[in-house]
Coordinates of N, CA and C in Angstrom, one line a residue:
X2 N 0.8 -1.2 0.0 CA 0.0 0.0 0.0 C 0.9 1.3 0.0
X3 N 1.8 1.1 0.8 CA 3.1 2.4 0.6 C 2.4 3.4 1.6
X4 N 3.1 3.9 2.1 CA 2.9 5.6 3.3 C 2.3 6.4 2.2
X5 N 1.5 7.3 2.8 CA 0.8 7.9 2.2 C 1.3 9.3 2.7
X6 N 0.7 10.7 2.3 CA 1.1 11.9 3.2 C 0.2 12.8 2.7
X7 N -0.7 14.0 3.4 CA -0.8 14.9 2.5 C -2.6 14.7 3.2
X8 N -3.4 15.4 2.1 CA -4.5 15.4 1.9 C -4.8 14.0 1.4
X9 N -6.4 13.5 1.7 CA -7.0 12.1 1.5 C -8.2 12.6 1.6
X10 N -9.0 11.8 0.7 CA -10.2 11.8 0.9 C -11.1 10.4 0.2
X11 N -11.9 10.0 1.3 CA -12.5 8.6 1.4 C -14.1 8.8 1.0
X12 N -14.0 8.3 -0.4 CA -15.1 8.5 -1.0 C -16.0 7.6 -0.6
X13 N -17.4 7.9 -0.4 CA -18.9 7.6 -1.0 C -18.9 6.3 -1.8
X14 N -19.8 5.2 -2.6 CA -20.1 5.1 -3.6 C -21.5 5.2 -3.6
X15 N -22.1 4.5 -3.1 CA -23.5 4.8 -4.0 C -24.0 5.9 -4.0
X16 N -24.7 6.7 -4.9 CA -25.1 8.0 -4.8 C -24.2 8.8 -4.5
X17 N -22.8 8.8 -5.1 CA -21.8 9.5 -4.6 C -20.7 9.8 -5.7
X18 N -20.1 8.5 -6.0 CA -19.3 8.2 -6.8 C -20.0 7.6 -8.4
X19 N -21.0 7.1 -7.5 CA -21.9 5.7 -8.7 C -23.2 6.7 -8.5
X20 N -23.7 7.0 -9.7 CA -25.0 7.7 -10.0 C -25.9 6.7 -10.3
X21 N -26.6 6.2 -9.3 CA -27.8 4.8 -9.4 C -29.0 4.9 -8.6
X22 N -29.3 6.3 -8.5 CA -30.7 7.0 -8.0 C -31.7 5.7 -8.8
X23 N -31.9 6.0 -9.9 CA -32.9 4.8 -10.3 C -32.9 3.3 -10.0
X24 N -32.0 3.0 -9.9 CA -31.8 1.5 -9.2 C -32.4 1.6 -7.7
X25 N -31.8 2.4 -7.1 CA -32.0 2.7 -5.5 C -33.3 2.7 -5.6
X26 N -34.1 3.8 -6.2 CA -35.6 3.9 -5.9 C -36.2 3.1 -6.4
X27 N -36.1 2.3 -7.7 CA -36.7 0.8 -7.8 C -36.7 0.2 -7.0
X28 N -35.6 -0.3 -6.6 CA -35.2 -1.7 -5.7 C -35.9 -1.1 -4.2
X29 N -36.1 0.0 -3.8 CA -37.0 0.6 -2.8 C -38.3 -0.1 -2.5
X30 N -38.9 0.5 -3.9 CA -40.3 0.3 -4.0 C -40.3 -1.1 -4.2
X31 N -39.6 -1.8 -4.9 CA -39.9 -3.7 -4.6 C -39.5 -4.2 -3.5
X32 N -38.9 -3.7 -2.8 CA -39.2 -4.3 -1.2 C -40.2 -3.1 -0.5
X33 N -40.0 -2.5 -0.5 CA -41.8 -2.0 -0.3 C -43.3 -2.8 -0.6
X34 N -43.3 -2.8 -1.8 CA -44.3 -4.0 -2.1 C -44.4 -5.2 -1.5
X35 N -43.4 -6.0 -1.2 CA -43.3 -6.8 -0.3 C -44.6 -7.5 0.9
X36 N -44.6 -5.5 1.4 CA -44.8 -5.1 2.8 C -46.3 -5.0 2.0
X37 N -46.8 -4.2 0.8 CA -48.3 -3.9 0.5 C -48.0 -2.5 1.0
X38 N -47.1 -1.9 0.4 CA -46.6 -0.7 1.1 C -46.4 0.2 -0.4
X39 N -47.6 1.8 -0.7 CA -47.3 2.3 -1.9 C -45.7 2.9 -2.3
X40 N -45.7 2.6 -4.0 CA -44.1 3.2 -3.9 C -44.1 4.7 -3.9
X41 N -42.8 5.3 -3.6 CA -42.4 6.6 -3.2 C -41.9 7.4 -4.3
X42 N -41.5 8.3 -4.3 CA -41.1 8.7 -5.4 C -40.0 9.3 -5.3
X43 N -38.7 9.6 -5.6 CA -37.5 10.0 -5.6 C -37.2 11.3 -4.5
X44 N -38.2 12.2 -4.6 CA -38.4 13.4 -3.7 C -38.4 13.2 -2.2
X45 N -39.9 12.1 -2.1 CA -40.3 11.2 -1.1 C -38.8 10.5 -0.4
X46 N -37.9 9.8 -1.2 CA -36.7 9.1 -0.4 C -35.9 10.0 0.1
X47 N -35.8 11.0 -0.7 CA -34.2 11.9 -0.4 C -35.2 12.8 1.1
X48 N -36.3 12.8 1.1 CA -36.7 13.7 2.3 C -36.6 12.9 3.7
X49 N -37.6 11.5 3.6 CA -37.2 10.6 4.3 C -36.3 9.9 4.7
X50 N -35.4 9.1 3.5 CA -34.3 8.3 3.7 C -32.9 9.0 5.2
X51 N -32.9 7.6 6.2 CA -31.7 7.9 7.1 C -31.1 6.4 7.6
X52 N -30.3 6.7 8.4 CA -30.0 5.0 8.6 C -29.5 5.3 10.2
X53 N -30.1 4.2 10.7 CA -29.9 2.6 10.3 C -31.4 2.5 9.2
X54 N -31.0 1.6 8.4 CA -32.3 1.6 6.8 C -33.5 1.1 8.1
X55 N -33.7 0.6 9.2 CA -34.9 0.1 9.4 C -35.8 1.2 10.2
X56 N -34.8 2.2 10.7 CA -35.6 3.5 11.0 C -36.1 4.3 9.6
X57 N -35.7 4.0 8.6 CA -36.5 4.7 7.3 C -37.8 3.8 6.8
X58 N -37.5 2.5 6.8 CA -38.7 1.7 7.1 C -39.7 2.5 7.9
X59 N -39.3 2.8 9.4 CA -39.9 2.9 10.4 C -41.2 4.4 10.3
X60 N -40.7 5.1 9.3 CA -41.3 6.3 8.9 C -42.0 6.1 8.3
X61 N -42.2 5.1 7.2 CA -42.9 4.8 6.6 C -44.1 3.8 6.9
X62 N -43.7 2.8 7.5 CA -44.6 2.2 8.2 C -45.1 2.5 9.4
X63 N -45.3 3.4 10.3 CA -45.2 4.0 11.2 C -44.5 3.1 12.3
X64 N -44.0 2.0 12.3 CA -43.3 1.1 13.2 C -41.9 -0.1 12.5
X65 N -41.1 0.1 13.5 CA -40.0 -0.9 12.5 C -40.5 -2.0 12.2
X66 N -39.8 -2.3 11.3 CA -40.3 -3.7 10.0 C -39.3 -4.8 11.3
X67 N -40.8 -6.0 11.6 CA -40.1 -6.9 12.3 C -38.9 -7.9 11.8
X68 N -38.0 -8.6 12.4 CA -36.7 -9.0 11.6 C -37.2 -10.0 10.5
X69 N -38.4 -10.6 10.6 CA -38.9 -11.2 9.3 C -38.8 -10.3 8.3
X70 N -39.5 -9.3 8.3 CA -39.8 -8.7 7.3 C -38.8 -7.5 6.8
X71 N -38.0 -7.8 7.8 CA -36.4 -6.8 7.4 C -35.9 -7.7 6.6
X72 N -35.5 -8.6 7.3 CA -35.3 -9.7 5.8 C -35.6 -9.6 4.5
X73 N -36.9 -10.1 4.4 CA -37.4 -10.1 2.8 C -37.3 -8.6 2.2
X74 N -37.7 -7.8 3.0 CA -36.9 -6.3 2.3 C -36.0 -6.3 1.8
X75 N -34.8 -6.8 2.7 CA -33.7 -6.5 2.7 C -33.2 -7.7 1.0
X76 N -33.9 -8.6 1.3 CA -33.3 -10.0 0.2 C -33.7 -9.2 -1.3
X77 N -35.2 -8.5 -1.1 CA -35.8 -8.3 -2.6 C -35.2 -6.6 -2.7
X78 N -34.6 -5.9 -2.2 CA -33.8 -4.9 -2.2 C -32.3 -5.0 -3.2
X79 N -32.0 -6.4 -2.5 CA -30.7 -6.4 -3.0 C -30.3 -6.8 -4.4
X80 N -31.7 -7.9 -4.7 CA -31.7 -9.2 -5.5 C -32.4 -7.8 -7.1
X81 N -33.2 -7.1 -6.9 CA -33.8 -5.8 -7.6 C -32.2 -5.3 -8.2
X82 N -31.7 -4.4 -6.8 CA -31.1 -3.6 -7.0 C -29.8 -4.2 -8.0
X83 N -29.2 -5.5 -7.8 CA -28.3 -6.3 -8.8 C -28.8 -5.8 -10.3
X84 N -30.2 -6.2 -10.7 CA -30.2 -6.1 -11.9 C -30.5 -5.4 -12.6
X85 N -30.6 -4.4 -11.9 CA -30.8 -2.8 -12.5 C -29.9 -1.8 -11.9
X86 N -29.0 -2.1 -11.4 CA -27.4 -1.2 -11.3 C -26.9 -1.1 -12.8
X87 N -26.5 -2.2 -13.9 CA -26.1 -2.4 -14.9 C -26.2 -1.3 -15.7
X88 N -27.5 -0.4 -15.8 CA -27.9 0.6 -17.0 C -27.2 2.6 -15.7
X89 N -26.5 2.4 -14.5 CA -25.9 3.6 -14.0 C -24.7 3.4 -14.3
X90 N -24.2 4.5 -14.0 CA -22.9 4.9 -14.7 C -22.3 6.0 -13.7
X91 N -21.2 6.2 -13.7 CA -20.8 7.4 -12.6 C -21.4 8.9 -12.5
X92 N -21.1 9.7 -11.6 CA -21.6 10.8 -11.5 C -20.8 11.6 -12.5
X93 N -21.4 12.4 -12.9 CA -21.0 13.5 -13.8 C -19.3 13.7 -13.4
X94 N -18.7 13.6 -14.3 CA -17.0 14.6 -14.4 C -16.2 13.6 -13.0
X95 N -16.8 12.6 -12.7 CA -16.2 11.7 -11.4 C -14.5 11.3 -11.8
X96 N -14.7 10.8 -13.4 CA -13.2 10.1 -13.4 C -12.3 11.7 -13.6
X97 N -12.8 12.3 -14.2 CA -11.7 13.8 -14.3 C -11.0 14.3 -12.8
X98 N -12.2 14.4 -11.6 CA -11.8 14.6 -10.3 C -10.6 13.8 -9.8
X99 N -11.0 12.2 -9.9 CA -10.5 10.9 -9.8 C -9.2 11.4 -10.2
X100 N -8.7 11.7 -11.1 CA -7.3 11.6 -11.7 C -6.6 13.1 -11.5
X101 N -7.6 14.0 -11.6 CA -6.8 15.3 -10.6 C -6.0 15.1 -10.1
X102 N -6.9 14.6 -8.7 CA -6.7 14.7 -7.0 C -5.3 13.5 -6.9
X103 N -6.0 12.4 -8.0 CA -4.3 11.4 -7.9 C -3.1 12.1 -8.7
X104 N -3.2 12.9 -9.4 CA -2.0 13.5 -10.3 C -1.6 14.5 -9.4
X105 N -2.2 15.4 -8.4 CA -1.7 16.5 -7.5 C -0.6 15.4 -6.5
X106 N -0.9 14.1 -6.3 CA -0.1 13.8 -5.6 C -0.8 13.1 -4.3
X107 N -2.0 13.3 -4.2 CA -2.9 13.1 -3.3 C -3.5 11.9 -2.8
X108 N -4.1 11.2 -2.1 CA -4.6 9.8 -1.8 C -5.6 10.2 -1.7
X109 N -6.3 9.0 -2.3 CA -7.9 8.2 -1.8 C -8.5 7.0 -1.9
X110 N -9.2 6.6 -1.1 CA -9.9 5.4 -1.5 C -11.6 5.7 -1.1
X111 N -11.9 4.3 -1.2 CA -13.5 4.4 -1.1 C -13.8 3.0 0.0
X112 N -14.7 4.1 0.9 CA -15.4 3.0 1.8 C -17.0 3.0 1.6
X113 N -17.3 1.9 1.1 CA -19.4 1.7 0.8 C -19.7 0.8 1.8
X114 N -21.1 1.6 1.9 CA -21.8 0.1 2.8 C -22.6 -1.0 1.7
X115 N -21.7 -1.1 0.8 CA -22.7 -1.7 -0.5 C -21.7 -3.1 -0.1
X116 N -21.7 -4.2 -0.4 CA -21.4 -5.0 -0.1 C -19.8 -5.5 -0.3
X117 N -18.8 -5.7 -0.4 CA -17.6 -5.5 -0.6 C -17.3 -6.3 -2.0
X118 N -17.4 -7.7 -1.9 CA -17.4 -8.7 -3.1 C -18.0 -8.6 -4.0
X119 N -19.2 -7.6 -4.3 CA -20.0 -6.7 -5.5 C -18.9 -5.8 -5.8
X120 N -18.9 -4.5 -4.4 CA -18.1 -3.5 -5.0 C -17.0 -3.4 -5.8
X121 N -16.2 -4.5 -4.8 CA -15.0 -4.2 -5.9 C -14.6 -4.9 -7.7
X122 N -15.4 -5.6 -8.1 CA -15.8 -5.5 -9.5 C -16.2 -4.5 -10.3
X123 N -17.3 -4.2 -9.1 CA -17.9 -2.9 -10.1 C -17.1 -1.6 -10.1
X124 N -15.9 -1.2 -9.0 CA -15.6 -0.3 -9.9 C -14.3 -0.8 -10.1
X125 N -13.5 -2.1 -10.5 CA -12.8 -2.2 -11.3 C -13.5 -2.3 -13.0
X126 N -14.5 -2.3 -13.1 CA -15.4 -2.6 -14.2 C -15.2 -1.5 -14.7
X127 N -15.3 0.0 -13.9 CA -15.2 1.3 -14.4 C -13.9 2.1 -15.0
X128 N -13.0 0.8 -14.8 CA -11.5 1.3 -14.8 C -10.8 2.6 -13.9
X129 N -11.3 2.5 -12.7 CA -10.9 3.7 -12.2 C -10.3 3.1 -10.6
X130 N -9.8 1.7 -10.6 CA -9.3 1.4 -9.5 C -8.0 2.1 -8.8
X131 N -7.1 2.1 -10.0 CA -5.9 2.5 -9.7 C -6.1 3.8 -8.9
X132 N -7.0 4.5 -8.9 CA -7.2 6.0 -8.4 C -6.4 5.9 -7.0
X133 N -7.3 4.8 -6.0 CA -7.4 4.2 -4.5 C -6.8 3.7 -3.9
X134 N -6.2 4.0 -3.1 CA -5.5 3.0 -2.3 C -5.7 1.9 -1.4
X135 N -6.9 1.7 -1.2 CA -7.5 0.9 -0.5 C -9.6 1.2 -1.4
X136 N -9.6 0.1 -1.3 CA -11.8 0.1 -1.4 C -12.2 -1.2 -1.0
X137 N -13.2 -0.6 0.2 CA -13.6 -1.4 1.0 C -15.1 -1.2 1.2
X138 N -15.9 -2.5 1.4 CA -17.0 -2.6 1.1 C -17.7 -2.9 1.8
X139 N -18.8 -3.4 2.1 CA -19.2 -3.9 3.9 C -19.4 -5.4 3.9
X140 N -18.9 -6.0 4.6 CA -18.5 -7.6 4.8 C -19.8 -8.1 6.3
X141 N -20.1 -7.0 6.5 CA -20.9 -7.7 7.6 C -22.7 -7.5 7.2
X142 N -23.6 -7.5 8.2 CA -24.8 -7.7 8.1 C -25.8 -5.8 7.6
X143 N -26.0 -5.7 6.6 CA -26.7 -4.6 5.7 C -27.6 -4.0 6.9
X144 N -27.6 -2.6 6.7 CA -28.4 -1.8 7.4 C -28.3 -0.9 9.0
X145 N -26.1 -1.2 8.9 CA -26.0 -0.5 10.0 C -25.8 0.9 9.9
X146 N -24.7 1.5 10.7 CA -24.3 3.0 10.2 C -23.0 2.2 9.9
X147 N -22.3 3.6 9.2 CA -20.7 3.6 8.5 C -19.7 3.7 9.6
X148 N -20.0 4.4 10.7 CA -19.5 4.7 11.7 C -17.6 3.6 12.0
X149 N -18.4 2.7 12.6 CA -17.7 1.6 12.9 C -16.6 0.9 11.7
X150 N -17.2 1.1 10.2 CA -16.8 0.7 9.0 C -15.6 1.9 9.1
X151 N -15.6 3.2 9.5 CA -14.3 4.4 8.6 C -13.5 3.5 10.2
X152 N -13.6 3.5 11.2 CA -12.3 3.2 12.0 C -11.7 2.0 11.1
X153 N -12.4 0.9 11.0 CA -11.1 -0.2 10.4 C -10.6 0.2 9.4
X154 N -11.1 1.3 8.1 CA -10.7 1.4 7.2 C -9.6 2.7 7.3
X155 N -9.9 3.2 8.3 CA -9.0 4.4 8.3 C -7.7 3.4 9.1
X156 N -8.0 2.8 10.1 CA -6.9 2.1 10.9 C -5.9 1.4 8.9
X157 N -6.4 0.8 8.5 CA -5.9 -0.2 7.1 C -5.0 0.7 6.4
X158 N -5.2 2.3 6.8 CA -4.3 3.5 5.7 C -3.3 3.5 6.6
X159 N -2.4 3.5 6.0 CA -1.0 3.6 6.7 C -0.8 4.8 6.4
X160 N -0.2 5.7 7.3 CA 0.5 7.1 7.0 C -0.9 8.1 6.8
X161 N -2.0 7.8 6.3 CA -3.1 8.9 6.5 C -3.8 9.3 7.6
X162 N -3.4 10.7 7.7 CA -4.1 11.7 8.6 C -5.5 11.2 9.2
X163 N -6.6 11.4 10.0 CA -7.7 11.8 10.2 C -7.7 13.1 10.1
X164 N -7.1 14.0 10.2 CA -7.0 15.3 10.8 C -6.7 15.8 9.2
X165 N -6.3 15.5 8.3 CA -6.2 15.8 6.8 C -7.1 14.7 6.1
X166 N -8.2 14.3 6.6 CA -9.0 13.4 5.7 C -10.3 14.0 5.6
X167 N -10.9 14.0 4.5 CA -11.7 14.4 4.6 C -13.5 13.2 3.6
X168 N -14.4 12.9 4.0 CA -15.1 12.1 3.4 C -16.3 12.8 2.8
X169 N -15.7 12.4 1.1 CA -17.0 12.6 0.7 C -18.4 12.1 0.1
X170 N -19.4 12.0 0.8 CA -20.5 11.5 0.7 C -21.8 12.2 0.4
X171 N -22.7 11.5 0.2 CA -24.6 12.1 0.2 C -25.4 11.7 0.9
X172 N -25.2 11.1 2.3 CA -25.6 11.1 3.3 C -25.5 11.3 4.2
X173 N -26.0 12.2 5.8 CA -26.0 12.1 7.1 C -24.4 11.5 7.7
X174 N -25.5 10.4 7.3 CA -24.3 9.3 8.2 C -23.0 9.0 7.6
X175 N -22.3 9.7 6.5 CA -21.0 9.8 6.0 C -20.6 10.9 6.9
X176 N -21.1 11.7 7.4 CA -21.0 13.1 7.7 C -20.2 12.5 9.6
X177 N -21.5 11.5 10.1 CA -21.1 11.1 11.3 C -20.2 10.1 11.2
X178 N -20.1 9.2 10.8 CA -18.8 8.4 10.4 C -17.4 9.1 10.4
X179 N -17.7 10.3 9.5 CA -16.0 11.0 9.3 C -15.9 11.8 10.9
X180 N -16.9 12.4 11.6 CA -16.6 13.2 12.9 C -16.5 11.8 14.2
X181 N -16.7 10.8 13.9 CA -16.6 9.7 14.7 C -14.9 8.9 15.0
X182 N -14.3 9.3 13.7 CA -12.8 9.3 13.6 C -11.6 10.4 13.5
X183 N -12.5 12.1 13.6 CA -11.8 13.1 13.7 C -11.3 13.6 12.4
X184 N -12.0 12.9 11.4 CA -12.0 12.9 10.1 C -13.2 14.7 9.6
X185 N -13.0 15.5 8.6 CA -14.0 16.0 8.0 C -15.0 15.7 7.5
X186 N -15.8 16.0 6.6 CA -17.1 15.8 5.7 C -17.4 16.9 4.8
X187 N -17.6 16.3 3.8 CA -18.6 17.4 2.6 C -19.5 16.5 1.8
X188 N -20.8 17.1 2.1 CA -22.1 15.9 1.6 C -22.8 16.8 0.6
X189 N -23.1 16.1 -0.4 CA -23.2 16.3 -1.7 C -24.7 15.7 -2.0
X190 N -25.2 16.9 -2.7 CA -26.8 16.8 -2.8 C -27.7 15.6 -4.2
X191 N -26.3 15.1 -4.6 CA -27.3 14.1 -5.8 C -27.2 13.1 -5.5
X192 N -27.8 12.4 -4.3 CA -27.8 11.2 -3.9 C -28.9 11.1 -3.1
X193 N -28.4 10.2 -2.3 CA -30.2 10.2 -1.5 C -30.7 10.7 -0.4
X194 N -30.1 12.2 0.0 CA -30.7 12.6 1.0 C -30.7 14.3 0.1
X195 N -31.7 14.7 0.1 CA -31.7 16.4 -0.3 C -31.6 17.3 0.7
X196 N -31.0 18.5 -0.3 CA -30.3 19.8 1.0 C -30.7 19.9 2.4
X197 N -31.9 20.1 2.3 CA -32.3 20.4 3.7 C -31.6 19.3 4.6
X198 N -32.4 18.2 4.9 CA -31.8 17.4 5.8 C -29.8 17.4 6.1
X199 N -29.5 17.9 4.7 CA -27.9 17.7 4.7 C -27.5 18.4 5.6
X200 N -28.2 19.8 4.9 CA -27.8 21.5 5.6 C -27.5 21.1 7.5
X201 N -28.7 20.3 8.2 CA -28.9 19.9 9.2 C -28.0 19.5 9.9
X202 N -26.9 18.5 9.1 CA -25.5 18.1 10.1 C -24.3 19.3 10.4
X203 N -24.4 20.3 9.2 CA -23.5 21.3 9.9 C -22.1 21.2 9.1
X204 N -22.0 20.5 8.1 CA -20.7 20.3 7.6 C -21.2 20.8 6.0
X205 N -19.9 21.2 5.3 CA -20.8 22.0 3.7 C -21.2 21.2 2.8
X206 N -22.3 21.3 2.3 CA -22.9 20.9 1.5 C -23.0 21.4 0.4
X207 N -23.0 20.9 -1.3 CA -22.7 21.1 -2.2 C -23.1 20.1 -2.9
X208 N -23.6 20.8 -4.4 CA -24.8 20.0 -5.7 C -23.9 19.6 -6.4
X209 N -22.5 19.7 -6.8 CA -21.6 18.6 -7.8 C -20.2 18.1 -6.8
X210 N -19.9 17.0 -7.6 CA -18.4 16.3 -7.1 C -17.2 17.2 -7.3
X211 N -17.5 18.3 -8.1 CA -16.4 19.2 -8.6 C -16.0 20.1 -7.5
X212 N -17.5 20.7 -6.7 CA -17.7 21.2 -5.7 C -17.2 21.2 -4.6
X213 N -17.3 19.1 -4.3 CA -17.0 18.9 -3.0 C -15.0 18.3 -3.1
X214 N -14.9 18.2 -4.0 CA -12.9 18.6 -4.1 C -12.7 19.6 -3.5
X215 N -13.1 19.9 -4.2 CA -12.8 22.0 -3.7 C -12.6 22.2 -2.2
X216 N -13.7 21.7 -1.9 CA -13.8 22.1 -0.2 C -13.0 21.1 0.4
X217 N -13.1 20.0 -0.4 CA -11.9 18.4 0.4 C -10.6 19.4 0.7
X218 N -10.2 19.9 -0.8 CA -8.7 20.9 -0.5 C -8.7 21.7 0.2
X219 N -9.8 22.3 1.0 CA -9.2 23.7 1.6 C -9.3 22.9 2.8
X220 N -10.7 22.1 3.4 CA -10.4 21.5 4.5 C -9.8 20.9 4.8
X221 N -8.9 20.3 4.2 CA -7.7 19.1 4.5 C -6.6 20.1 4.4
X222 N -6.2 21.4 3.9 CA -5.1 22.2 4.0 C -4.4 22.3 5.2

């Protein structure tokens, strides 16, 4: 992996890196149906959507989905979401950032709660591994927070700061994950949580990936 030095930043993927808004809210509403539960509409998730996923359930149904029925959510969520990931593609101007931030000299990798043994195909599929120095995916049981995921992954960087890292994501809980390790945050509005709710954690928020470099650099300076 080699020492690293300098500014880092530990990317997002879904709705971050990977632009798969339509997969996510498909595969939503089919484990929703599940339940006999109407589907939502894109507006509807990013206003609602938080995690742990069964407190977003929880809003919706006005009570948590018992572990039965987290289950089959969770199974027709995932089993959906496989086969309509295929037609997303990255976020706008992603690989241009990608190769910036690695040609300045800079580190990054990517921590997802998307499953690890998926992830890392799919973005060697994208050709944009080499960016990373580490990508890590989540090996344990779906629907926790990130929290606990950035300590081992940040412990696995050798030579990178917390104190010059900074994480960028489109959710809440990337926001608490990076202040849980002394790490930064910049959360980015085209994914699944919209402004308001973002505005709410207190760290900058911003509508493109071009945006949130920008701010990675000054707050990692």
């Amino acid at each position: 992996m080699g020492k690293q030095a300098g500014a880092h930043i530990v990317w997002d993927w879904n709705g971050t890196l990977f632009h798969d808004n339509d997969a996510i809210i498909g595969a939503t509403n089919a484990a929703f149906a599940e339940l006999g539960l109407e589907p939502i509409t894109m507006e509807q998730y990013r206003a609602l959507y938080c995690v742990p996923v069964p407190k977003f359930y929880e809003r919706l149904l006005g009570r948590l989905p018992t572990n039965a029925e987290w289950e089959i959510m969770d199974e027709v969520f995932h089993r959906y979401y496989a086969e309509h990931r295929v037609r997303c593609g990255l976020a706008e101007g992603a690989v241009e950032l990608l190769a910036g931030w690695t040609s300045a000299g800079r580190s990054q990798s990517i921590l997802s709660m998307y499953v690890h043994d998926e992830l890392v195909p799919l973005v060697r599929g994208f050709g944009i591994e080499a960016h990373f120095i580490r990508v890590d995916g989540r090996t344990g049981p779906s629907g926790g927070s990130k929290a606990e995921h950035m300590v081992r992954h940040l412990a696995s960087l050798r030579g990178v700061d917390p104190g010059r890292t900074v994480v960028i994501g489109d959710a809440a809980d990337d926001a608490v994950a990076a202040m849980h390790v002394g790490a930064r945050a910049v959360l980015y509005t085209g994914g699944s949580h919209g402004r308001a709710s973002l505005e709410e954690v207190g760290v900058p928020v911003v509508d493109t990936l071009a945006e949130a470099v920008v701010e990675a650099e000054r707050l990692a300076a």
